[in-house]
PDB file of C-alpha atoms in Angstrom:
ATOM      1  CA  MET A 292      16.431 -29.476 -98.234  1.00 62.00           C
ATOM      2  CA  SER A 293      19.102 -29.013-100.910  1.00 77.00           C
ATOM      3  CA  SER A 294      22.080 -31.291-101.370  1.00 88.00           C
ATOM      4  CA  GLY A 295      25.474 -30.315-100.054  1.00 95.00           C
ATOM      5  CA  LYS A 296      28.762 -30.227-101.869  1.00 97.00           C
ATOM      6  CA  ILE A 297      31.528 -32.834-101.929  1.00 98.00           C
ATOM      7  CA  ILE A 298      35.005 -31.398-102.438  1.00 99.00           C
ATOM      8  CA  VAL A 299      38.006 -33.673-103.093  1.00 99.00           C
ATOM      9  CA  GLN A 300      41.557 -32.622-102.354  1.00 99.00           C
ATOM     10  CA  LEU A 301      44.990 -34.013-103.204  1.00 99.00           C
ATOM     11  CA  HIS A 302      47.597 -32.757-100.744  1.00 98.00           C
ATOM     12  CA  ASN A 303      51.415 -32.959-100.744  1.00 98.00           C
ATOM     13  CA  PHE A 304      52.328 -34.507-104.085  1.00 98.00           C
ATOM     14  CA  SER A 305      55.265 -34.297-106.485  1.00 97.00           C
ATOM     15  CA  SER A 306      54.242 -36.493-109.418  1.00 97.00           C
ATOM     16  CA  VAL A 307      52.652 -35.095-112.573  1.00 98.00           C
ATOM     17  CA  ASN A 308      51.092 -38.480-113.348  1.00 98.00           C
ATOM     18  CA  TYR A 309      49.690 -38.870-109.830  1.00 97.00           C
ATOM     19  CA  CYS A 310      48.109 -35.429-110.059  1.00 98.00           C
ATOM     20  CA  ARG A 311      46.647 -36.074-113.508  1.00 98.00           C
ATOM     21  CA  GLU A 312      45.252 -39.496-112.576  1.00 98.00           C
ATOM     22  CA  PHE A 313      43.770 -38.216-109.307  1.00 99.00           C
ATOM     23  CA  VAL A 314      41.940 -35.455-111.162  1.00 99.00           C
ATOM     24  CA  LYS A 315      40.747 -37.846-113.906  1.00 99.00           C
ATOM     25  CA  ILE A 316      39.374 -40.273-111.317  1.00 98.00           C
ATOM     26  CA  ALA A 317      37.720 -37.501-109.299  1.00 98.00           C
ATOM     27  CA  LEU A 318      36.067 -36.067-112.408  1.00 99.00           C
ATOM     28  CA  GLY A 319      35.066 -39.551-113.567  1.00 97.00           C
ATOM     29  CA  LEU A 320      33.315 -40.121-110.247  1.00 96.00           C
ATOM     30  CA  GLY A 321      31.396 -36.887-110.670  1.00 96.00           C
ATOM     31  CA  ALA A 322      33.416 -34.465-108.532  1.00 98.00           C
ATOM     32  CA  ARG A 323      32.688 -30.854-109.464  1.00 98.00           C
ATOM     33  CA  ASP A 324      35.035 -29.222-106.937  1.00 99.00           C
ATOM     34  CA  ILE A 325      38.695 -30.249-106.705  1.00 99.00           C
ATOM     35  CA  VAL A 326      41.476 -28.796-104.559  1.00 99.00           C
ATOM     36  CA  LEU A 327      45.187 -29.350-105.082  1.00 99.00           C
ATOM     37  CA  SER A 328      47.605 -28.286-102.357  1.00 98.00           C
ATOM     38  CA  LYS A 329      51.292 -28.431-101.505  1.00 98.00           C
ATOM     39  CA  ALA A 330      52.456 -29.531-104.948  1.00 98.00           C
ATOM     40  CA  SER A 331      56.215 -29.686-105.380  1.00 97.00           C
ATOM     41  CA  GLY A 332      58.704 -30.222-108.190  1.00 97.00           C
ATOM     42  CA  THR A 333      57.314 -31.008-111.619  1.00 97.00           C
ATOM     43  CA  ALA A 334      53.833 -31.494-110.165  1.00 98.00           C
ATOM     44  CA  ALA A 335      53.773 -27.796-109.294  1.00 97.00           C
ATOM     45  CA  THR A 336      55.102 -26.603-112.646  1.00 97.00           C
ATOM     46  CA  SER A 337      53.506 -29.150-114.997  1.00 98.00           C
ATOM     47  CA  GLY A 338      50.964 -31.251-113.098  1.00 98.00           C
ATOM     48  CA  VAL A 339      48.776 -28.420-111.848  1.00 98.00           C
ATOM     49  CA  PRO A 340      48.408 -26.838-115.324  1.00 98.00           C
ATOM     50  CA  VAL A 341      47.465 -30.261-116.752  1.00 98.00           C
ATOM     51  CA  ALA A 342      44.901 -30.674-113.961  1.00 99.00           C
ATOM     52  CA  GLN A 343      43.539 -27.186-114.626  1.00 98.00           C
ATOM     53  CA  LYS A 344      42.989 -28.057-118.279  1.00 98.00           C
ATOM     54  CA  LEU A 345      41.214 -31.328-117.408  1.00 98.00           C
ATOM     55  CA  VAL A 346      38.967 -29.638-114.859  1.00 99.00           C
ATOM     56  CA  HIS A 347      38.153 -26.751-117.189  1.00 98.00           C
ATOM     57  CA  SER A 348      37.206 -29.164-119.993  1.00 98.00           C
ATOM     58  CA  LYS A 349      34.603 -30.742-117.671  1.00 98.00           C
ATOM     59  CA  LYS A 350      33.302 -27.332-116.540  1.00 98.00           C
ATOM     60  CA  ALA A 351      34.264 -28.145-112.962  1.00 99.00           C
ATOM     61  CA  ASN A 352      36.125 -26.052-110.378  1.00 99.00           C
ATOM     62  CA  LEU A 353      39.749 -26.236-109.265  1.00 99.00           C
ATOM     63  CA  LEU A 354      41.529 -24.462-106.432  1.00 99.00           C
ATOM     64  CA  TYR A 355      45.321 -24.629-106.131  1.00 99.00           C
ATOM     65  CA  LEU A 356      46.292 -23.734-102.576  1.00 98.00           C
ATOM     66  CA  GLN A 357      49.276 -23.797-100.275  1.00 98.00           C
ATOM     67  CA  ASP A 358      47.943 -26.006 -97.478  1.00 98.00           C
ATOM     68  CA  ILE A 359      44.995 -27.799 -95.874  1.00 99.00           C
ATOM     69  CA  ASP A 360      44.247 -24.798 -93.656  1.00 99.00           C
ATOM     70  CA  ASP A 361      43.654 -22.719 -96.786  1.00 99.00           C
ATOM     71  CA  SER A 362      41.182 -25.224 -98.218  1.00 99.00           C
ATOM     72  CA  ILE A 363      39.286 -25.394 -94.933  1.00 99.00           C
ATOM     73  CA  GLU A 364      39.165 -21.600 -94.765  1.00 99.00           C
ATOM     74  CA  LEU A 365      37.994 -21.115 -98.357  1.00 98.00           C
ATOM     75  CA  CYS A 366      35.718 -24.148 -98.797  1.00 98.00           C
ATOM     76  CA  GLN A 367      34.210 -23.912 -95.298  1.00 98.00           C
ATOM     77  CA  PRO A 368      33.286 -27.601 -95.061  1.00 99.00           C
ATOM     78  CA  ASP A 369      30.950 -28.889 -92.390  1.00 99.00           C
ATOM     79  CA  GLU A 370      32.901 -32.162 -92.271  1.00 98.00           C
ATOM     80  CA  VAL A 371      36.520 -33.008 -93.148  1.00 99.00           C
ATOM     81  CA  TYR A 372      37.669 -36.580 -93.825  1.00 98.00           C
ATOM     82  CA  LEU A 373      41.365 -37.370 -94.214  1.00 98.00           C
ATOM     83  CA  PHE A 374      42.246 -40.687 -95.861  1.00 97.00           C
ATOM     84  CA  ILE A 375      45.319 -42.541 -94.606  1.00 94.00           C
ATOM     85  CA  LYS A 376      46.530 -46.107 -94.078  1.00 89.00           C
ATOM     86  CA  GLN A 377      44.959 -48.112 -91.265  1.00 86.00           C
ATOM     87  CA  PRO A 378      47.590 -47.849 -88.524  1.00 85.00           C
ATOM     88  CA  PHE A 379      47.316 -44.051 -88.590  1.00 85.00           C
ATOM     89  CA  SER A 380      43.550 -43.665 -88.914  1.00 89.00           C
ATOM     90  CA  LYS A 381      40.834 -43.517 -86.287  1.00 72.00           C
ATOM     91  CA  GLU A 382      38.021 -45.326 -88.059  1.00 93.00           C
ATOM     92  CA  ILE A 383      36.849 -47.215 -91.133  1.00 96.00           C
ATOM     93  CA  PHE A 384      35.484 -45.010 -93.902  1.00 97.00           C
ATOM     94  CA  ASN A 385      31.715 -45.359 -94.121  1.00 97.00           C
ATOM     95  CA  PRO A 386      30.332 -43.799 -97.321  1.00 97.00           C
ATOM     96  CA  GLU A 387      26.833 -43.937 -95.845  1.00 98.00           C
ATOM     97  CA  ASN A 388      27.813 -41.213 -93.352  1.00 95.00           C
ATOM     98  CA  ILE A 389      28.815 -38.936 -96.210  1.00 96.00           C
ATOM     99  CA  ALA A 390      25.638 -39.728 -98.151  1.00 96.00           C
ATOM    100  CA  VAL A 391      23.501 -38.739 -95.162  1.00 97.00           C
ATOM    101  CA  SER A 392      25.458 -35.521 -94.576  1.00 97.00           C
ATOM    102  CA  TYR A 393      25.300 -34.670 -98.277  1.00 97.00           C
ATOM    103  CA  LYS A 394      21.529 -35.130 -98.333  1.00 97.00           C
ATOM    104  CA  GLU A 395      21.282 -32.879 -95.260  1.00 97.00           C
ATOM    105  CA  GLY A 396      22.946 -30.106 -97.265  1.00 98.00           C
ATOM    106  CA  LYS A 397      26.357 -30.312 -95.618  1.00 98.00           C
ATOM    107  CA  ASN A 398      29.593 -29.541 -97.442  1.00 98.00           C
ATOM    108  CA  ILE A 399      32.151 -32.322 -97.132  1.00 99.00           C
ATOM    109  CA  LEU A 400      35.888 -32.133 -97.808  1.00 99.00           C
ATOM    110  CA  LEU A 401      37.674 -35.408 -98.632  1.00 99.00           C
ATOM    111  CA  ILE A 402      41.469 -35.083 -98.379  1.00 99.00           C
ATOM    112  CA  PHE A 403      43.927 -37.606 -99.827  1.00 98.00           C
ATOM    113  CA  GLY A 404      47.683 -37.508 -99.252  1.00 96.00           C
ATOM    114  CA  GLY A 405      49.819 -37.677-102.363  1.00 95.00           C
ATOM    115  CA  SER A 406      52.996 -39.064-100.799  1.00 91.00           C
ATOM    116  CA  GLU A 407      53.990 -41.654 -98.203  1.00 85.00           C
ATOM    117  CA  PRO A 408      52.793 -41.927 -95.506  1.00 78.00           C
ATOM    118  CA  GLY A 409      50.249 -39.413 -96.780  1.00 84.00           C
ATOM    119  CA  LEU A 410      49.440 -36.849 -94.126  1.00 95.00           C
ATOM    120  CA  THR A 411      51.195 -35.623 -90.986  1.00 94.00           C
ATOM    121  CA  LYS A 412      49.830 -35.987 -87.455  1.00 93.00           C
ATOM    122  CA  GLN A 413      49.068 -32.248 -87.386  1.00 96.00           C
ATOM    123  CA  GLU A 414      47.151 -32.532 -90.666  1.00 97.00           C
ATOM    124  CA  LEU A 415      45.185 -35.551 -89.418  1.00 96.00           C
ATOM    125  CA  ASP A 416      43.991 -33.485 -86.459  1.00 96.00           C
ATOM    126  CA  LYS A 417      42.105 -31.156 -88.839  1.00 97.00           C
ATOM    127  CA  GLY A 418      39.290 -33.661 -89.362  1.00 97.00           C
ATOM    128  CA  ILE A 419      38.277 -37.305 -89.099  1.00 96.00           C
ATOM    129  CA  SER A 420      41.016 -39.676 -90.230  1.00 96.00           C
ATOM    130  CA  VAL A 421      39.674 -42.755 -91.999  1.00 97.00           C
ATOM    131  CA  TYR A 422      40.963 -45.746 -93.924  1.00 94.00           C
TER     132      TYR A 422
END
């Protein structure tokens, strides 16, 4: 069976530096598919173009979308994990679960909030919230 795909997403951010560093870390960890959504302020006008350049230089893929619903619709993940602080999450993140799903050929979307507290209650309901 073929391996799945792991997609990382930064959602709801306004900092150019936060956007750039998120993309650098994701690429450094081997991510090939990155989604940015709900950028505002200078992150939308300057951060996303910087991210695009970084992603292009690594021959990876970048989607810039309006919201989480768009990324779920376009990426069609089998599993969605939303990362948030402990009081708001349902369970501890277990990377072994993702490794198993990946080896089974499943596509996995990992979503990180770019502002405090990170993600709204409605957004957390779109997948498994973990800390």
